[in-house]
Amino acid sequence: MPYVVDEKGFYGDFGGAFIPEMLHANIEQLKENYVSIIAEPSFQQEMQCLLKDYVGRPTPLYFSKKLSQTYRAKIYLKREDLNHTGAHKINNTIGQILLAQRLGKDRIIAETGAGQHGVATATVCALMGLECIVYMGEVDIARQAPNVSRMKMLGATVVPATSGSKTLKDATNEAIRDWINNPHNTHYIIGSVVGPHPYPDMVARFQAVISEEMEWQLKEQTGRSYPDLIFACVGGGSNAAGAYYQYLDNEQVRLIAIEAAGLGIDSGESAATSVLGSKGIIHGSRTLLMQTDDGQIIEPYSLSAGLDYPGIGPQHAHLISSGRAEAVSVTDEEALDAAFALARMEGIIPALESAHAFAALDKVAFGQDDVIVMNLSGRGDKDLRTYIEKLERI
Ligand SMILES: *Cc1c(COP(=O)(O)O)cnc(C)c1O
């Protein structure tokens, strides 16, 4: 079964480009050009150079002795937390800004929830000297003040989305409206493997650098270029898509997708889309999403802002529905405990999103001495306030 996108933009039943007529020309321009632009030697050279000297790649693949002893396996951490701006998101914004330049665009828009993608976008816009407008829900602006300040310091304009629940999906609607009104000079940088085709595939290609490095790093350290299992958290699914990319067709590699259960799957306060979701259309693609019987989107909940999304990317919907990937859900409390365990065991404070993946080590059965790669998608600086609240409860 093919796990990459087909020529119509689908992954099995999922994907496609369900967009307003007014966006057709923009999406068509991207679709016609993205593969060939990315393949150009000058594009590759510029991107590789920035990934190395600006982002700090390759990120290390670190063997954790203590986790390995605890779980009786060989556990490696892929250190995306060491990237510039603190997470994997910059891999995608670097790629998309270079693409935007080659498409002749000089104005960049983006949506952001917690502000991580907004910061990664504002960063590359500053680097390239392009105008940057970030749409962000009014509620999120209040909750994520440090990231709003970062974006402003980097020269971006942060525009509050004041409709609906005033969160990520409303910010996304505002960004789409902006693109419809400014089709010629503007590129929309989407932050995960979501949205209409070709975004899910394009973002996955930019994040694929994660598994490209893993192959040679594993070869060096274990003598074999693939692991037995890969663990990655899934909000929209971009860090997971990048960590899986080189191994999609290697069925010896088990792909573990960790979703946020929030207060619990049955609590009504959750973001475990693959369990609670059903087929529907969100932000331009057909995928699994949390919705009521009459198709209204259900507000998701997770303590971690990066996993607090009512859908998952169409490739993940396909991987999970077909059985290629195994979905596991992890609650807020389990993730918090895993974050503290990793901090004390290894001296690494993970992002709360990434901590969900570590909590799943307790929930998946694997063989003794299996080689496991944990994709450590980001660092925990941004979550310090949440961690301090937990400390005060211990
Ligand atoms: C945004 C974010 C995520 C979730 O996004 P994906 O597209 O699912 O990767 C996970 N981890 C960190 C650190 C993030 O910033």
PDB file of C-alpha atoms and ligand atoms in Angstrom, residues 80-81 85-89 114-117 191-194 203 207 232-241 258 304-308 312 316 350-355 375-380 382-383, ligand 1:
ATOM      1  CA  GLU A  80      15.089  18.316  17.614  1.00  0.00           C
ATOM      2  CA  ASP A  81      14.970  20.347  20.840  1.00  0.00           C
ATOM      3  CA  THR A  85      14.071  28.453  18.105  1.00  0.00           C
ATOM      4  CA  GLY A  86      13.769  25.252  20.132  1.00  0.00           C
ATOM      5  CA  ALA A  87      11.821  22.780  18.022  1.00  0.00           C
ATOM      6  CA  HIS A  88      11.468  21.046  14.658  1.00  0.00           C
ATOM      7  CA  LYS A  89       9.172  23.765  13.280  1.00  0.00           C
ATOM      8  CA  ALA A 114       0.777  28.607  21.034  1.00  0.00           C
ATOM      9  CA  GLY A 115       3.043  30.867  19.028  1.00  0.00           C
ATOM     10  CA  GLN A 116       5.785  28.340  18.221  1.00  0.00           C
ATOM     11  CA  HIS A 117       5.073  28.295  14.487  1.00  0.00           C
ATOM     12  CA  GLY A 191       2.957  25.057  10.241  1.00  0.00           C
ATOM     13  CA  SER A 192       2.088  21.361  10.114  1.00  0.00           C
ATOM     14  CA  VAL A 193       1.192  18.535   7.722  1.00  0.00           C
ATOM     15  CA  VAL A 194      -2.366  19.829   7.461  1.00  0.00           C
ATOM     16  CA  VAL A 203       5.747  20.104   4.894  1.00  0.00           C
ATOM     17  CA  GLN A 207      10.631  17.684   7.912  1.00  0.00           C
ATOM     18  CA  ALA A 232       6.584  10.743  17.944  1.00  0.00           C
ATOM     19  CA  CYS A 233       3.810  12.965  19.247  1.00  0.00           C
ATOM     20  CA  VAL A 234       1.106  14.084  16.828  1.00  0.00           C
ATOM     21  CA  GLY A 235      -0.613  17.467  16.961  1.00  0.00           C
ATOM     22  CA  GLY A 236      -1.060  18.093  13.258  1.00  0.00           C
ATOM     23  CA  GLY A 237       1.710  15.584  12.755  1.00  0.00           C
ATOM     24  CA  SER A 238       4.733  17.329  11.222  1.00  0.00           C
ATOM     25  CA  ASN A 239       7.458  16.103  13.571  1.00  0.00           C
ATOM     26  CA  ALA A 240       6.047  12.583  13.293  1.00  0.00           C
ATOM     27  CA  ALA A 241       5.820  12.817   9.495  1.00  0.00           C
ATOM     28  CA  ILE A 258       1.148   9.611  20.342  1.00  0.00           C
ATOM     29  CA  SER A 304       0.052  21.148  25.724  1.00  0.00           C
ATOM     30  CA  ALA A 305      -0.777  23.878  23.231  1.00  0.00           C
ATOM     31  CA  GLY A 306       0.965  22.123  20.325  1.00  0.00           C
ATOM     32  CA  LEU A 307      -1.275  19.046  20.554  1.00  0.00           C
ATOM     33  CA  ASP A 308      -4.484  20.988  21.089  1.00  0.00           C
ATOM     34  CA  ILE A 312      -4.651  15.251  12.363  1.00  0.00           C
ATOM     35  CA  HIS A 316      -1.540  10.195   9.680  1.00  0.00           C
ATOM     36  CA  PRO A 350      11.442  18.410  27.052  1.00  0.00           C
ATOM     37  CA  ALA A 351       8.564  20.342  25.532  1.00  0.00           C
ATOM     38  CA  LEU A 352       5.280  19.139  26.990  1.00  0.00           C
ATOM     39  CA  GLU A 353       4.310  17.851  23.515  1.00  0.00           C
ATOM     40  CA  SER A 354       7.458  15.708  23.333  1.00  0.00           C
ATOM     41  CA  ALA A 355       6.872  14.482  26.904  1.00  0.00           C
ATOM     42  CA  ASN A 375      11.630  12.035  18.507  1.00  0.00           C
ATOM     43  CA  LEU A 376      12.270  14.812  21.024  1.00  0.00           C
ATOM     44  CA  SER A 377      10.397  17.483  19.048  1.00  0.00           C
ATOM     45  CA  GLY A 378      11.202  20.494  21.228  1.00  0.00           C
ATOM     46  CA  ARG A 379      12.631  21.921  24.426  1.00  0.00           C
ATOM     47  CA  GLY A 380      10.647  22.785  27.513  1.00  0.00           C
ATOM     48  CA  LYS A 382       8.148  27.536  26.791  1.00  0.00           C
ATOM     49  CA  ASP A 383       6.395  25.190  29.240  1.00  0.00           C
TER      50      ASP A 383
HETATM   51  C1  LIG B   1       4.074  22.428  17.422  1.00  0.00           C
HETATM   52  C2  LIG B   1       4.746  21.373  18.170  1.00  0.00           C
HETATM   53  C3  LIG B   1       4.316  20.020  18.112  1.00  0.00           C
HETATM   54  C4  LIG B   1       3.093  19.582  17.367  1.00  0.00           C
HETATM   55  O1  LIG B   1       3.113  19.795  15.981  1.00  0.00           O
HETATM   56  P1  LIG B   1       3.315  18.615  14.939  1.00  0.00           P
HETATM   57  O2  LIG B   1       2.985  19.241  13.631  1.00  0.00           O
HETATM   58  O3  LIG B   1       2.365  17.523  15.310  1.00  0.00           O
HETATM   59  O4  LIG B   1       4.728  18.171  15.029  1.00  0.00           O
HETATM   60  C5  LIG B   1       5.051  19.062  18.793  1.00  0.00           C
HETATM   61  N1  LIG B   1       6.129  19.394  19.524  1.00  0.00           N
HETATM   62  C6  LIG B   1       6.567  20.671  19.614  1.00  0.00           C
HETATM   63  C7  LIG B   1       7.773  20.965  20.443  1.00  0.00           C
HETATM   64  C8  LIG B   1       5.894  21.708  18.944  1.00  0.00           C
HETATM   65  O5  LIG B   1       6.339  22.967  19.048  1.00  0.00           O
END
